[in-house]
XYZ file of C-alpha atoms in Angstrom:
135
model
C -0.582 -10.408 -6.483
C 2.440 -11.582 -6.356
C 5.509 -9.574 -4.772
C 7.693 -7.763 -7.042
C 11.229 -8.745 -5.705
C 12.692 -10.509 -3.371
C 12.913 -7.468 -0.648
C 9.074 -7.463 -0.590
C 8.159 -11.658 -0.821
C 10.892 -11.597 2.738
C 8.870 -8.243 4.176
C 5.493 -10.313 3.167
C 6.734 -13.268 4.884
C 7.922 -11.578 7.861
C 4.710 -9.334 8.262
C 2.667 -11.928 7.944
C 4.167 -14.904 10.178
C 2.643 -13.820 13.207
C -0.433 -14.142 12.075
C -0.337 -18.078 13.125
C -0.331 -16.644 16.371
C -3.952 -14.939 16.670
C -6.652 -17.203 17.436
C -9.205 -15.300 15.575
C -6.776 -14.314 12.159
C -7.238 -15.276 9.024
C -4.061 -17.137 8.847
C -5.448 -19.697 11.596
C -8.560 -20.141 10.473
C -7.752 -20.602 7.034
C -10.249 -22.482 4.803
C -10.470 -22.648 0.700
C -13.225 -20.569 0.586
C -12.203 -17.878 2.739
C -8.936 -17.990 0.399
C -11.141 -18.030 -2.605
C -13.167 -14.821 -1.254
C -9.794 -13.060 -0.277
C -8.284 -13.918 -3.336
C -11.424 -12.097 -5.511
C -11.612 -8.976 -3.064
C -7.649 -8.422 -3.732
C -7.985 -8.754 -7.736
C -10.841 -6.928 -7.473
C -8.512 -3.595 -6.233
C -5.653 -4.709 -7.475
C -5.028 -2.753 -10.940
C -6.867 0.761 -8.738
C -4.562 0.354 -6.287
C -1.544 0.267 -8.129
C -2.463 3.337 -10.197
C -3.083 5.122 -6.564
C 0.295 4.097 -5.539
C 1.852 5.258 -8.426
C 0.185 8.866 -7.572
C 1.519 8.801 -4.451
C 4.682 7.700 -5.007
C 5.246 10.429 -7.842
C 3.598 12.733 -5.983
C 5.657 12.494 -2.456
C 9.433 12.026 -3.502
C 9.689 15.016 -5.575
C 8.846 18.053 -3.640
C 10.122 16.501 -0.448
C 13.320 15.350 -2.219
C 12.543 11.533 -1.100
C 14.269 8.493 -3.139
C 11.333 7.022 -4.881
C 11.436 3.531 -4.108
C 8.428 2.266 -6.619
C 6.136 0.513 -6.043
C 6.136 -3.124 -4.847
C 2.922 -5.133 -3.980
C 2.681 -7.395 -1.716
C -0.396 -9.503 0.006
C -0.148 -7.527 3.572
C -2.896 -8.613 5.823
C -3.789 -5.183 6.242
C -4.826 -5.059 2.244
C -6.457 -8.071 1.725
C -9.657 -7.766 2.770
C -9.939 -3.507 1.840
C -12.704 -3.050 -0.514
C -11.503 -0.233 -2.160
C -8.252 0.993 -3.545
C -5.669 0.868 -0.761
C -2.059 1.355 -0.421
C 0.795 1.380 2.455
C 2.669 4.358 2.112
C 6.241 4.133 3.985
C 7.658 7.869 3.515
C 10.376 7.651 5.746
C 12.122 4.919 8.363
C 13.561 5.635 11.710
C 16.187 3.529 11.479
C 17.291 5.494 8.935
C 19.289 8.714 10.902
C 18.613 11.156 8.175
C 15.058 10.119 7.773
C 14.290 10.035 11.201
C 15.480 13.768 11.535
C 13.373 14.770 9.144
C 10.121 13.071 10.497
C 10.951 15.042 13.727
C 10.276 18.280 11.915
C 6.747 19.992 11.340
C 7.796 20.764 7.621
C 8.324 17.948 6.898
C 5.521 16.274 7.503
C 3.098 18.820 6.232
C 4.535 18.593 3.326
C 3.956 14.826 3.331
C 0.635 15.151 4.507
C 0.197 17.776 1.264
C 1.882 15.391 -1.040
C -0.134 12.393 0.002
C -3.234 14.574 -0.108
C -2.472 15.676 -3.642
C -1.843 12.649 -5.056
C -5.259 11.052 -3.430
C -7.242 14.097 -5.266
C -5.318 13.577 -8.635
C -6.008 9.618 -8.317
C -9.656 10.887 -7.466
C -10.073 12.804 -10.325
C -9.100 10.419 -13.069
C -10.934 8.104 -11.388
C -13.948 9.872 -12.082
C -12.781 10.543 -15.587
C -12.347 7.059 -16.590
C -15.636 5.957 -14.210
C -13.210 3.555 -12.550
C -11.417 1.931 -15.107
C -7.824 1.245 -14.687
C -5.713 3.366 -17.686
């Protein structure tokens, strides 16, 4: 999946750029076959991952009164080889004083955990109803 906006593209490049320093990293040992397999695995779960991300995005911002930044897509290294729907969730940023303060409170962290749990369960119920087919 291509990054959805300039910010996602820049973040993808920055996050993945350090991989060239890792001797055993995909970037270091990249071969055409490896890239093809990675693309197949990534594409196989892309639609389901986006659906899961939508459930999470909707489920977290409402009860916690968080800004909904929407679902973004990028080929982060940690997601490339996942063999199931997978997402990265950023609920708050410690570089933001207000969000950092929220993160320091137990009720907020528990609220995040509860919202994430409920979103994953909603996705699971929908997945089971549709036998794994995307909407």
